[in-house]
mmCIF file of C-alpha atoms and ligand atoms in Angstrom:
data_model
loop_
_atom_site.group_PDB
_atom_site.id
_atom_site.type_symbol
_atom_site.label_atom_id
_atom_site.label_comp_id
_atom_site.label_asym_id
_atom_site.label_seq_id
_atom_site.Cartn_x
_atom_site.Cartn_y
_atom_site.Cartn_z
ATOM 1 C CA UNK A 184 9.705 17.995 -31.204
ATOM 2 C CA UNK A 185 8.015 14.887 -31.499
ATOM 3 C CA UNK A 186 5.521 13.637 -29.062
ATOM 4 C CA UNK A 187 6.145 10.413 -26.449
ATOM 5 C CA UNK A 188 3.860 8.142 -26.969
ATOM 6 C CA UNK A 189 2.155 6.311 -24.551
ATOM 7 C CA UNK A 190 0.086 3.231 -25.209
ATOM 8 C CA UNK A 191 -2.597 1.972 -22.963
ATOM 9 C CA UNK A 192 -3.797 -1.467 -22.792
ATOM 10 C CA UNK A 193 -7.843 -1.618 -22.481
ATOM 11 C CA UNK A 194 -9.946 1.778 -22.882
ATOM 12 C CA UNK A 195 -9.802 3.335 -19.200
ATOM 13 C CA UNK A 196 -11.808 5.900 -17.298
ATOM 14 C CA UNK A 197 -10.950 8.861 -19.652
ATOM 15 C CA UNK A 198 -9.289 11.186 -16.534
ATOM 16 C CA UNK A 199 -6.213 9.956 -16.978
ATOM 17 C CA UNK A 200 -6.144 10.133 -20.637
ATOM 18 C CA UNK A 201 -7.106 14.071 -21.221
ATOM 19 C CA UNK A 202 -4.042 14.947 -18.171
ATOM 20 C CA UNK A 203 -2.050 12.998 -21.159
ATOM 21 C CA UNK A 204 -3.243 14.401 -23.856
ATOM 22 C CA UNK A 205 -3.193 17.768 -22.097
ATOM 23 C CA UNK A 206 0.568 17.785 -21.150
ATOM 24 C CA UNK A 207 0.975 17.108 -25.046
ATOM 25 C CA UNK A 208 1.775 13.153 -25.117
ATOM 26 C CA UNK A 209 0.611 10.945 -27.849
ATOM 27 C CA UNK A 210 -1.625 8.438 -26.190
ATOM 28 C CA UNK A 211 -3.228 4.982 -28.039
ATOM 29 C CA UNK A 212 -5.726 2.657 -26.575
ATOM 30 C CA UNK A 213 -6.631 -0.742 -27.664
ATOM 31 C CA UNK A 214 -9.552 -0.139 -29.612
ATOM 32 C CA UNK A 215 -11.002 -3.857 -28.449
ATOM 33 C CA UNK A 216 -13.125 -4.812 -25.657
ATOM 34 C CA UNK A 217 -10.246 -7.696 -24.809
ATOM 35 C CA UNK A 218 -6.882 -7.988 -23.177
ATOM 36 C CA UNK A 219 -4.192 -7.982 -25.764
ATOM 37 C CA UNK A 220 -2.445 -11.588 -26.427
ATOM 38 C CA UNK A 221 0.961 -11.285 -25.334
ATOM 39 C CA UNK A 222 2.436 -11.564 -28.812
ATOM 40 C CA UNK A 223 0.202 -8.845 -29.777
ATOM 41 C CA UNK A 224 1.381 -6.250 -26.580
ATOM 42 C CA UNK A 225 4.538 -7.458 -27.179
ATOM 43 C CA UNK A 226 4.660 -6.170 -30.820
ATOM 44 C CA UNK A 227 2.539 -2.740 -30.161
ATOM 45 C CA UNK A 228 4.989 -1.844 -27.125
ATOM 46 C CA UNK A 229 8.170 -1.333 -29.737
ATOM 47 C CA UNK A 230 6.680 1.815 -30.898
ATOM 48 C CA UNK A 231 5.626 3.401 -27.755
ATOM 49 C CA UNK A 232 7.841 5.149 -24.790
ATOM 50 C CA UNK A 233 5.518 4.442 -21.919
ATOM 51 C CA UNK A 234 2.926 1.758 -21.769
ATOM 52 C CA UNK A 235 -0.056 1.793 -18.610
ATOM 53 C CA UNK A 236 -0.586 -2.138 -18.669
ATOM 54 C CA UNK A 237 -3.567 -3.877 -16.726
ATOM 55 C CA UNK A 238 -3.175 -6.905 -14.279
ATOM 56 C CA UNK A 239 -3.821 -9.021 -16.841
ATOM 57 C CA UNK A 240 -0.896 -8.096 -18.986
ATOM 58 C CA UNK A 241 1.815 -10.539 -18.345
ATOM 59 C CA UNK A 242 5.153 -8.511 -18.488
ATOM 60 C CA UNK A 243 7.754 -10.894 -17.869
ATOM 61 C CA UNK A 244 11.378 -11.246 -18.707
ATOM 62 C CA UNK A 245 11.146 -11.751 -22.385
ATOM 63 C CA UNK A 246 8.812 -8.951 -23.028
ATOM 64 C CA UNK A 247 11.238 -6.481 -21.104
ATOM 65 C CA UNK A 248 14.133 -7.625 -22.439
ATOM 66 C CA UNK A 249 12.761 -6.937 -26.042
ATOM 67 C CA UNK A 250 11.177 -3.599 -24.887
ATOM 68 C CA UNK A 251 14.161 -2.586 -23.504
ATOM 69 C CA UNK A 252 13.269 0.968 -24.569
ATOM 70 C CA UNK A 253 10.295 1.227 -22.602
ATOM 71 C CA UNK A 254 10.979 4.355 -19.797
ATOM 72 C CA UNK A 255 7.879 3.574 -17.679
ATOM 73 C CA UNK A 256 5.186 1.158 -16.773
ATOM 74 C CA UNK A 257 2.366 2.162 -14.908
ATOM 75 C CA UNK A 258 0.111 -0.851 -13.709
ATOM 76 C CA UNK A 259 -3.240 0.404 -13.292
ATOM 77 C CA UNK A 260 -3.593 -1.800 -9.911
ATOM 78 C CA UNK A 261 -2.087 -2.013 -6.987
ATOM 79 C CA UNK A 262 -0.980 -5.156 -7.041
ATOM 80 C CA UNK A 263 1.909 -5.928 -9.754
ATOM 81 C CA UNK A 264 2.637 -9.727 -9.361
ATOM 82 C CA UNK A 265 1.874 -9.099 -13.383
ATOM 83 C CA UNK A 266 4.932 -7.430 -13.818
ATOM 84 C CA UNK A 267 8.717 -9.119 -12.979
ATOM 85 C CA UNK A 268 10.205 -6.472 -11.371
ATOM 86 C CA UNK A 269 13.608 -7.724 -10.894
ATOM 87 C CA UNK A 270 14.597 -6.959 -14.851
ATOM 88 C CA UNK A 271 12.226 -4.200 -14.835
ATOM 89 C CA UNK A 272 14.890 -2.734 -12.420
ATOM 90 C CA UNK A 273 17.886 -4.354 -14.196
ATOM 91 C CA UNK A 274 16.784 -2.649 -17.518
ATOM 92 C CA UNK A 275 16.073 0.755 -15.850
ATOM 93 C CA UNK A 276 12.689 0.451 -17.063
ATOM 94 C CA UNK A 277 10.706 3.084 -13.967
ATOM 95 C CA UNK A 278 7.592 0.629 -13.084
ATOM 96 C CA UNK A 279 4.662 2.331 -11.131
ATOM 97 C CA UNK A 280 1.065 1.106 -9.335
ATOM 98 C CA UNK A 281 -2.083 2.506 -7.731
ATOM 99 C CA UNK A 282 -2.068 2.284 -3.993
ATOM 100 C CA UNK A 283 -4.171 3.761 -1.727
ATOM 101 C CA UNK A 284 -6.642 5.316 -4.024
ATOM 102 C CA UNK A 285 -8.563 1.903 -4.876
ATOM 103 C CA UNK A 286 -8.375 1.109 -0.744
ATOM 104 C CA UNK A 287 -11.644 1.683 0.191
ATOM 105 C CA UNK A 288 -13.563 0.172 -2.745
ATOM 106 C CA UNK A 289 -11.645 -2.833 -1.993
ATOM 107 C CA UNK A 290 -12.302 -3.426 1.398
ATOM 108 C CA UNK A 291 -15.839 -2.683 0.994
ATOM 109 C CA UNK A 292 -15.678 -5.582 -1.012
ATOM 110 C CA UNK A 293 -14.459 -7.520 1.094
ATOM 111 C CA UNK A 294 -16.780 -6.715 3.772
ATOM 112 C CA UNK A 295 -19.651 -7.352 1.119
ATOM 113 C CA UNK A 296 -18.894 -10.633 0.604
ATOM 114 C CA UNK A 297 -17.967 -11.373 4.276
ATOM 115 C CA UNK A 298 -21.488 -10.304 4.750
ATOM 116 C CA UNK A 299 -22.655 -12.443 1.503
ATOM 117 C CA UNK A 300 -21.176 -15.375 2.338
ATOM 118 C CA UNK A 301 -22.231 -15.822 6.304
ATOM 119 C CA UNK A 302 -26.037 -14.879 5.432
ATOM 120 C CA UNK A 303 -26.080 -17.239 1.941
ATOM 121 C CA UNK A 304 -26.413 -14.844 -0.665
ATOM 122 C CA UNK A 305 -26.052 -16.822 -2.876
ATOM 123 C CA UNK A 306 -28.320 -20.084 -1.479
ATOM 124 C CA UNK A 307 -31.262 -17.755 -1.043
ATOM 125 C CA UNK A 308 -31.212 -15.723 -4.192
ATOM 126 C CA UNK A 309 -31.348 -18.596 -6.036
ATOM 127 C CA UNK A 310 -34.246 -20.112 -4.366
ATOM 128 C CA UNK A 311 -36.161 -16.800 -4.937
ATOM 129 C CA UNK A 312 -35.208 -16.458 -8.581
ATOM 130 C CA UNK A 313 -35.586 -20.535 -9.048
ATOM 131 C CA UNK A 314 -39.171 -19.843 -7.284
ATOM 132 C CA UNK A 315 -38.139 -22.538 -3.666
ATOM 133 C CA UNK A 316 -39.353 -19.606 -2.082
ATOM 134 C CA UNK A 317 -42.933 -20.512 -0.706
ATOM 135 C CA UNK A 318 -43.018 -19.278 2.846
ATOM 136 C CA UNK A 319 -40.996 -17.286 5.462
ATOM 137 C CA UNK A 320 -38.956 -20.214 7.086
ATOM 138 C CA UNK A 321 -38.450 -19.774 10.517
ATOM 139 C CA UNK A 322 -34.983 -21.733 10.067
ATOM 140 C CA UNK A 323 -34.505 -20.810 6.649
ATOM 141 C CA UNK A 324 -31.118 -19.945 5.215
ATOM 142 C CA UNK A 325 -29.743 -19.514 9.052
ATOM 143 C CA UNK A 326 -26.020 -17.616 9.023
ATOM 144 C CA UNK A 327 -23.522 -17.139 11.170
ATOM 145 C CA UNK A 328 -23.209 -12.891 13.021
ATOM 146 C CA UNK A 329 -20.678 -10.609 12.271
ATOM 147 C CA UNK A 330 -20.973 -8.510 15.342
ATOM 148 C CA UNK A 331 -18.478 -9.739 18.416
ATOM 149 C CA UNK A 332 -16.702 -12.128 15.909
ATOM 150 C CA UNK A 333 -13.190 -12.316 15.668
ATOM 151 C CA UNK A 334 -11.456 -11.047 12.052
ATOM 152 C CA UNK A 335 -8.056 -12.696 11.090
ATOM 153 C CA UNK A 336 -6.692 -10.704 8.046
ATOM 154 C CA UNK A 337 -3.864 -12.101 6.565
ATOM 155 C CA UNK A 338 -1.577 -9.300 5.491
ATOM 156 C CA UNK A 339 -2.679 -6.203 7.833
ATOM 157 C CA UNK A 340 -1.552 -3.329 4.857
ATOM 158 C CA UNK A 341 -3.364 -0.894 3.567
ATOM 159 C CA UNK A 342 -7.101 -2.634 2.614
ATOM 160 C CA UNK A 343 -6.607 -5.295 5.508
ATOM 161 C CA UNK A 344 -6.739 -2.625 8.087
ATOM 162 C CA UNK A 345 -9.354 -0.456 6.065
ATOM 163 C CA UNK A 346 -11.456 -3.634 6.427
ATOM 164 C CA UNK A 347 -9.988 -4.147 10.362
ATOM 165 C CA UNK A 348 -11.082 -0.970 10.644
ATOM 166 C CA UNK A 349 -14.633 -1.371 8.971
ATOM 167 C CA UNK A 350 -15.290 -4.527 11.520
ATOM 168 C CA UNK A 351 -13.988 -3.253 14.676
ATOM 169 C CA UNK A 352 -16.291 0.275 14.607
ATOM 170 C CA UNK A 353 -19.519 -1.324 12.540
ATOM 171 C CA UNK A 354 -19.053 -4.518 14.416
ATOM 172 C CA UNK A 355 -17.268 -4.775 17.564
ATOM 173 C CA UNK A 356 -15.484 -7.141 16.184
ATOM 174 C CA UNK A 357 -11.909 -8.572 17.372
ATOM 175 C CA UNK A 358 -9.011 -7.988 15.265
ATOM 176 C CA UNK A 359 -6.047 -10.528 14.831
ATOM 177 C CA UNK A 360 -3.728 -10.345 12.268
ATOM 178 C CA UNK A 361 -0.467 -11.857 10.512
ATOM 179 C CA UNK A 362 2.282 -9.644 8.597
ATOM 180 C CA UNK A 363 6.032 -10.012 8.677
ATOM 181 C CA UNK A 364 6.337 -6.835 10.828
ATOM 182 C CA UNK A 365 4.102 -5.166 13.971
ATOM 183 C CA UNK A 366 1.689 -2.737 12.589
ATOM 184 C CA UNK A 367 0.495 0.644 14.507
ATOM 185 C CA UNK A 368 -3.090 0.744 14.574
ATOM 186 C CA UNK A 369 -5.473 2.260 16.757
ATOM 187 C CA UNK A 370 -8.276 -0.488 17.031
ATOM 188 C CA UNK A 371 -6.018 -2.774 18.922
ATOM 189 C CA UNK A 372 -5.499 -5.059 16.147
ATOM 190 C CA UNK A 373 -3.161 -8.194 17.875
ATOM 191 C CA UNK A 374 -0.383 -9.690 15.572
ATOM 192 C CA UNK A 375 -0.503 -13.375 16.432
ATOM 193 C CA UNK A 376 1.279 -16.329 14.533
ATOM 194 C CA UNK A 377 -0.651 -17.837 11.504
ATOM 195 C CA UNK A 378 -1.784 -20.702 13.322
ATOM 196 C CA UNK A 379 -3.152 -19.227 16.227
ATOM 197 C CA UNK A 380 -5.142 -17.118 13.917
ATOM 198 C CA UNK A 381 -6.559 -19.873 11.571
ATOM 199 C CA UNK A 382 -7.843 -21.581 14.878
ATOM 200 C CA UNK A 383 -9.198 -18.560 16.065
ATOM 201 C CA UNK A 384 -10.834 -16.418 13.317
ATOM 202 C CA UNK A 385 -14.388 -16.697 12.379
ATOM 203 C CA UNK A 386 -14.027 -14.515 9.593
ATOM 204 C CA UNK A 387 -10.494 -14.895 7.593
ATOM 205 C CA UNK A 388 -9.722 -11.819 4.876
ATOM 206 C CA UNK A 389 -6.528 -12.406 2.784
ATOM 207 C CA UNK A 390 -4.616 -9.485 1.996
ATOM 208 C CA UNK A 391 -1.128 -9.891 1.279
ATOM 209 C CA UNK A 392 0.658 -9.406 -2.274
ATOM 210 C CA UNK A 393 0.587 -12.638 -4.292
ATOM 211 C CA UNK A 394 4.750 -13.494 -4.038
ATOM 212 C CA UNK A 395 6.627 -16.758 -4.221
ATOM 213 C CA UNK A 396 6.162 -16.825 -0.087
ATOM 214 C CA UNK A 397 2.727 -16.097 -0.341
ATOM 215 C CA UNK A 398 1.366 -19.067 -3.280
ATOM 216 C CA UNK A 399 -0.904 -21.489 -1.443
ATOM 217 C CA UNK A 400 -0.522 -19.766 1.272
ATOM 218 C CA UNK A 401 -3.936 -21.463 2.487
ATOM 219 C CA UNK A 402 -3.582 -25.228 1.785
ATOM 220 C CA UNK A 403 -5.535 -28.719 2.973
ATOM 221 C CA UNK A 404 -3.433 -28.040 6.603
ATOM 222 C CA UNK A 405 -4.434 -24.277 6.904
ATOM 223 C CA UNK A 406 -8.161 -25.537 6.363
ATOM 224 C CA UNK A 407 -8.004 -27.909 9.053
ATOM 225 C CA UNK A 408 -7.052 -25.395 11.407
ATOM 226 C CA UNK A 409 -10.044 -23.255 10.424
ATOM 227 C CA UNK A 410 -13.560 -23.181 12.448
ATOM 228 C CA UNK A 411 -16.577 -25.034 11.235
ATOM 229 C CA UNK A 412 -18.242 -21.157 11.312
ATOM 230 C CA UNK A 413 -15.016 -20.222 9.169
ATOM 231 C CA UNK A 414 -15.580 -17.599 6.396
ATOM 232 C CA UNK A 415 -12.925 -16.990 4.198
ATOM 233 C CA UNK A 416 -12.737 -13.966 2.100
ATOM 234 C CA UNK A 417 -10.012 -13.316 -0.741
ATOM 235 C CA UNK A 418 -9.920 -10.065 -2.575
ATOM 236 C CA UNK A 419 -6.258 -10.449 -3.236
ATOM 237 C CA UNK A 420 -4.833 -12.857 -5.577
ATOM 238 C CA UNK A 421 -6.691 -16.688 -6.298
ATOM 239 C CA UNK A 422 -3.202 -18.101 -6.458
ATOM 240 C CA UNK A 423 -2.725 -17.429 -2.267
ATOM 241 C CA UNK A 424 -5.156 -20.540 -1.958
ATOM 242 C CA UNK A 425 -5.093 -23.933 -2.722
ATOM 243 C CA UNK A 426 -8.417 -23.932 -4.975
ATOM 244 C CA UNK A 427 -9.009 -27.585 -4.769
ATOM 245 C CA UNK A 428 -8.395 -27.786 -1.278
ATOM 246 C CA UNK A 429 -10.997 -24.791 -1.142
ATOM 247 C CA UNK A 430 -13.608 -26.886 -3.108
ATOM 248 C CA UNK A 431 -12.997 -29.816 -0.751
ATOM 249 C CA UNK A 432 -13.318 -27.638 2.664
ATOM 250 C CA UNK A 433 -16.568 -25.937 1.396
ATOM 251 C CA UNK A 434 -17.974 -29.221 0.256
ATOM 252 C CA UNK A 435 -17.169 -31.285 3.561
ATOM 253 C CA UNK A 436 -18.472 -28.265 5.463
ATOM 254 C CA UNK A 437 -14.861 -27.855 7.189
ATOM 255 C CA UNK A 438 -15.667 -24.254 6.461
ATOM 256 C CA UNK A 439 -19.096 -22.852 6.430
ATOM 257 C CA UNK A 440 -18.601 -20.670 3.772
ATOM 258 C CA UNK A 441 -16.102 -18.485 1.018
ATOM 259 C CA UNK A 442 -16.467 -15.475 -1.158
ATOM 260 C CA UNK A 443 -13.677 -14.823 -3.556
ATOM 261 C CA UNK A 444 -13.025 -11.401 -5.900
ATOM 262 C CA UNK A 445 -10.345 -13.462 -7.148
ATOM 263 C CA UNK A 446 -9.639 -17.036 -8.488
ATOM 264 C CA UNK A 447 -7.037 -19.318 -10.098
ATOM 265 C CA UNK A 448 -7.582 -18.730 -13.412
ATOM 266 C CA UNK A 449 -9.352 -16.226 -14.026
ATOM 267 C CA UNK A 450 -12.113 -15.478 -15.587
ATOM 268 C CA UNK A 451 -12.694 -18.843 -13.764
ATOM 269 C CA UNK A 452 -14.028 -21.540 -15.959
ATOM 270 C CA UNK A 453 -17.805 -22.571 -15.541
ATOM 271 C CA UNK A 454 -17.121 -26.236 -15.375
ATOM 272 C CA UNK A 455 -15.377 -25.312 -12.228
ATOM 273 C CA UNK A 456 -16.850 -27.204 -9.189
ATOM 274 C CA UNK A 457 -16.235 -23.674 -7.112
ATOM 275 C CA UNK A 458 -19.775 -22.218 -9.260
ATOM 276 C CA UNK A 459 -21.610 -25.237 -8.386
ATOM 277 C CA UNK A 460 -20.639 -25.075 -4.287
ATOM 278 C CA UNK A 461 -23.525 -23.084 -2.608
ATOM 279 C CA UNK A 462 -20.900 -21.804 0.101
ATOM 280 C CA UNK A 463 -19.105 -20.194 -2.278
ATOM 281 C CA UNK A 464 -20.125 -16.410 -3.661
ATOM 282 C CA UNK A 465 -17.741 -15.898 -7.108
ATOM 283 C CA UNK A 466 -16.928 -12.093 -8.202
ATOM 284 C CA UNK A 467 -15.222 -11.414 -11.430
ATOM 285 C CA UNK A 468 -12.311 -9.748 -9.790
ATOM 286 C CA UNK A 469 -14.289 -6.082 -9.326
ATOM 287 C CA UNK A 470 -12.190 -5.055 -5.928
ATOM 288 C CA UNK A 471 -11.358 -1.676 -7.063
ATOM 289 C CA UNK A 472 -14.625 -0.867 -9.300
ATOM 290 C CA UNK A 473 -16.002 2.019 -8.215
ATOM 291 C CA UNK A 474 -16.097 5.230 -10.394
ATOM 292 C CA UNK A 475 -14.760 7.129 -7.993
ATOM 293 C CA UNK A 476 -11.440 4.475 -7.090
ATOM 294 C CA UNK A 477 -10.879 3.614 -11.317
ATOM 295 C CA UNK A 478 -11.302 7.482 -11.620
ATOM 296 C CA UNK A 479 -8.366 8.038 -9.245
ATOM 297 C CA UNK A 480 -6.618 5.102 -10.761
ATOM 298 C CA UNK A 481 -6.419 6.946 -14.485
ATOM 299 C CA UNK A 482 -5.306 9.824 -13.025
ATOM 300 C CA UNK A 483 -2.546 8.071 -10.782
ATOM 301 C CA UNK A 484 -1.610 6.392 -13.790
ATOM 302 C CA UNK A 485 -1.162 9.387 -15.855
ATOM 303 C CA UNK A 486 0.278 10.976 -13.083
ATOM 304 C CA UNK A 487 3.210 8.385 -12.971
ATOM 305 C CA UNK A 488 4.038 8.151 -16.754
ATOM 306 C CA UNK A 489 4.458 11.669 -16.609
ATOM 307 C CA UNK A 490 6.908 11.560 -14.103
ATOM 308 C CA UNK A 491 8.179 8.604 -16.171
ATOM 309 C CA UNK A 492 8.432 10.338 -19.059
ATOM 310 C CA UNK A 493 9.996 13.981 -17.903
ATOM 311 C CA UNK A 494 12.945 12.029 -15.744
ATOM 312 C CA UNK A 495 11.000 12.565 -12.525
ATOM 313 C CA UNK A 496 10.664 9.828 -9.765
ATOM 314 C CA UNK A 497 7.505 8.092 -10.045
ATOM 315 C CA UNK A 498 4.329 9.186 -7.767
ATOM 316 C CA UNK A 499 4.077 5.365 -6.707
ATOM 317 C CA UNK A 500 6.780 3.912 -7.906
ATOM 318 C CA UNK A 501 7.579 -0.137 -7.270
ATOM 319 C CA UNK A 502 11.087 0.664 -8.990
HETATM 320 P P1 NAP B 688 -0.033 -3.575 1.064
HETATM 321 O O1 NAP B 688 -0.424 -2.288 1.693
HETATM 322 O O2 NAP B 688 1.332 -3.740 0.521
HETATM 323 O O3 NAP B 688 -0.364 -4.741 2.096
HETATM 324 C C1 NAP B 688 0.117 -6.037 2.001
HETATM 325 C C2 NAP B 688 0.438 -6.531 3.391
HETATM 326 O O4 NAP B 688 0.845 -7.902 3.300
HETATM 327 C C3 NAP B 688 1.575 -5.769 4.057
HETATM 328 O O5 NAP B 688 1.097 -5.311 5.287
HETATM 329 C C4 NAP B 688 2.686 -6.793 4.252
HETATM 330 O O6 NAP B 688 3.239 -6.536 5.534
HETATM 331 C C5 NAP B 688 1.924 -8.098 4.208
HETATM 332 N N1 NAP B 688 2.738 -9.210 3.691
HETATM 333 C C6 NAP B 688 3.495 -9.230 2.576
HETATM 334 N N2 NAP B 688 4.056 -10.440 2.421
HETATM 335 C C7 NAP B 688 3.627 -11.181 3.459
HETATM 336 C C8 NAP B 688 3.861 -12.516 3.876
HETATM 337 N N3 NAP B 688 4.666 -13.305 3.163
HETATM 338 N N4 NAP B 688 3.255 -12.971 4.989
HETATM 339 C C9 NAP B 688 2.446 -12.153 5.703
HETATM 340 N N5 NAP B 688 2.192 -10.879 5.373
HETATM 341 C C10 NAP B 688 2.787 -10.411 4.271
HETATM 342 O O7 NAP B 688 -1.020 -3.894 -0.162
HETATM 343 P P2 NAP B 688 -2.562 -3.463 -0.345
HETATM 344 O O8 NAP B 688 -2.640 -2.160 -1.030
HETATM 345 O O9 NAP B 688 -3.281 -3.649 0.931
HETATM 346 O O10 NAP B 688 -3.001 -4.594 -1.394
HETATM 347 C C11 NAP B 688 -2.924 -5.958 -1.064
HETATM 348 C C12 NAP B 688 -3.183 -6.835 -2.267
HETATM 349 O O11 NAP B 688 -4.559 -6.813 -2.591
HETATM 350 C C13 NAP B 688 -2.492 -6.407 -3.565
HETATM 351 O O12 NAP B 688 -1.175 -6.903 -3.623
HETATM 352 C C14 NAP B 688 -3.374 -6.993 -4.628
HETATM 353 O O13 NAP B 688 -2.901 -8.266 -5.001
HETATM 354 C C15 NAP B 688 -4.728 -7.139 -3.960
HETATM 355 N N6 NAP B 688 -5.767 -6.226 -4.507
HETATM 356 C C16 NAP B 688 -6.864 -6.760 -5.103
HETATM 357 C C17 NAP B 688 -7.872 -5.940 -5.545
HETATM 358 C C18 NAP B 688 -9.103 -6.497 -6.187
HETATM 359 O O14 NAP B 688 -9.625 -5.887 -7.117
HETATM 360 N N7 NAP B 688 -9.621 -7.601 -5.710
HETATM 361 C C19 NAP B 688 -7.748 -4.543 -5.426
HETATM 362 C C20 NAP B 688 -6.619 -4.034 -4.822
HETATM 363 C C21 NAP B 688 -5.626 -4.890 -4.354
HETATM 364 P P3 NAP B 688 4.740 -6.934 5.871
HETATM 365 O O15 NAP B 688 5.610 -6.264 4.886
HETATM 366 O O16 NAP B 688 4.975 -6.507 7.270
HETATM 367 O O17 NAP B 688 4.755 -8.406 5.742
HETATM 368 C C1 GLV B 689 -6.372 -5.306 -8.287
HETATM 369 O O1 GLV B 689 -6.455 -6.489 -8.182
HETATM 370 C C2 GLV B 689 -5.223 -4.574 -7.892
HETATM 371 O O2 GLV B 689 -4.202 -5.206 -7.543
HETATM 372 O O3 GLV B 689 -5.294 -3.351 -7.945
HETATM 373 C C1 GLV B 690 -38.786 -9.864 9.850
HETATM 374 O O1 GLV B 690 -39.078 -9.480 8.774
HETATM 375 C C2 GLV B 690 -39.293 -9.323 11.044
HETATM 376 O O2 GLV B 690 -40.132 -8.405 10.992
HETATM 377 O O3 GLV B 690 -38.878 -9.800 12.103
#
């Protein structure tokens, strides 16, 4: 019998690959340290049965409709905005993702740069490594405390409560939230309307899905609601906010200060003004890099195309 093949997009953490190999599928990585073009996925996919695509892999319409053949898609991320599910579904093509396992890494990135941005990271590192630093300053590089605050997260799911959770026992810290429905949660975590919670938050941690709802979600008016103490974190998707009205809120000091894992594009250009704001800490989208999450990841991957493959229901399966 001849083997399925699967084809993966960029070389992955290899636990995924040997459960592959090991259950006797043909399995090809792309050999370069690069996303694929589309034109070139989009050619490669016609001889495979089962592709595990990245979030950068734009798998629209056109692609699925001339990869028709395709059984399964795993993502390897949670989030799939990548991927247009609707004709995923219409074609019958089984589509899978990664919750849960890359949870933790992610909120502790969020709470790293919640931390990073409030104390000025950024400000002060530089002035050590550009050699400004010629004294301990009594009022030096002055942030704003974490402990008592109030947290708004914006989509209380699976890493927006990790994190709710993270700043309610490390920091006492008050827990609002928005979400389309009430969420159980055992650190009192109060669903209030999005408003209330922009006025209110001194730390504000987006966390929903990026969906047509969701684009811009945070916009010139949503700024003006903030606090002058406002931090805003993002570790979900850069499209959610308005990027130039970002740039302007950090540069008027509307907000005090923003770290982003994610950005509109991305890799983010270096003429843009966001890498020349001091307010503003910049992470190449590393949310779920830890070796123990990406580890998990591979395997979850695997895990699904298998399923995928042998007529199974998907471990995590979007459709
Ligand atoms: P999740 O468990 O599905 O949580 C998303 C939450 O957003 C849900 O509680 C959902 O609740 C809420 N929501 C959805 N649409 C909404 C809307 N229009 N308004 C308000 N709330 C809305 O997802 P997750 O696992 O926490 O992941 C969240 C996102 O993080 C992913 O989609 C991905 O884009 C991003 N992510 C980024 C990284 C990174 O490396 N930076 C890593 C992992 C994930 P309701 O259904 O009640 O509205
Ligand atoms: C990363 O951004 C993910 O959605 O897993
Ligand atoms: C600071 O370094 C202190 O000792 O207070």
């Amino acid at each position: 019998m001849t083997k399925k093949k699967v084809f993966i997009t960029r070389k992955i953490l290899s636990d995924g690959i040997e459960l592959l190999v090991s259950q006797g599928f043909q399995v090809d990585i792309n050999p370069e340290d690069r996303p694929l073009s589309y034109d070139e996925l989009n050619k490669i996919a016609g001889d495979y049965d089962a592709l595990i695509t990245m979030l950068s892999d734009k798998i629209d319409e056109q692609f699925l409709e001339k990869n028709s053949h395709l059984k399964v898609i795993s993502n390897y991320a949670v989030g799939f905005n990548n991927i247009d599910i609707k004709t995923a579904s219409r074609l019958n093509i089984a589509i899978g993702n990664t919750p849960d396992v890359l949870t933790e890494a992610t909120a502790e990135i969020a709470l790293g740069l919640m931390i990073a941005a409030t104390r000025n990271f950024k400000k002060a590192s530089k002035s050590a490594e550009g050699g400004r630093w010629k004294n301990w300053d009594p009022q030096g590089h002055l942030g704003h405390a974490l402990k008592g605050k109030t947290l708004g997260v914006i989509g209380l799911g699976r890493i927006g409560l990790r994190l709710a959770e993270m700043c309610s026992h490390a920091f006492k810290m008050k827990i609002v939230y928005t979400a389309r429905s009430e969420k159980s949660n055992s650190i009192s975590a109060q669903k209030v309307e999005m408003n209330d919670l922009l006025k209110t938050s001194d730390f504000i941690s987006i966390h929903v899905p990026l969906t047509n709802e969701t684009r811009k979600l945070i916009g010139v008016n949503e700024f003006k609601l903030m606090k002058q103490n406002a931090v805003l974190i993002n570790t979900a998707r850069g499209e959610i906010i308005d990027q130039e009205a970002l740039i302007n809120a950090l540069s008027n000091n509307t907000i005090f200060a923003a770290g982003l894992d994610v950005t509109d594009p991305e890799p983010l250009p270096l003429s843009n003004d966001l890498f020349k704001l001091e307010n503003a800490i910049i992470l190449p989208h590393i949310g779920s890099a830890t070796f123990e999450a990406r580890r998990e990841m591979s395997l979850m991957c695997a895990r699904n195309i298998i399923a995928g493959l042998t007529g199974k229901e998907l471990e995590s399966p979007i459709v």
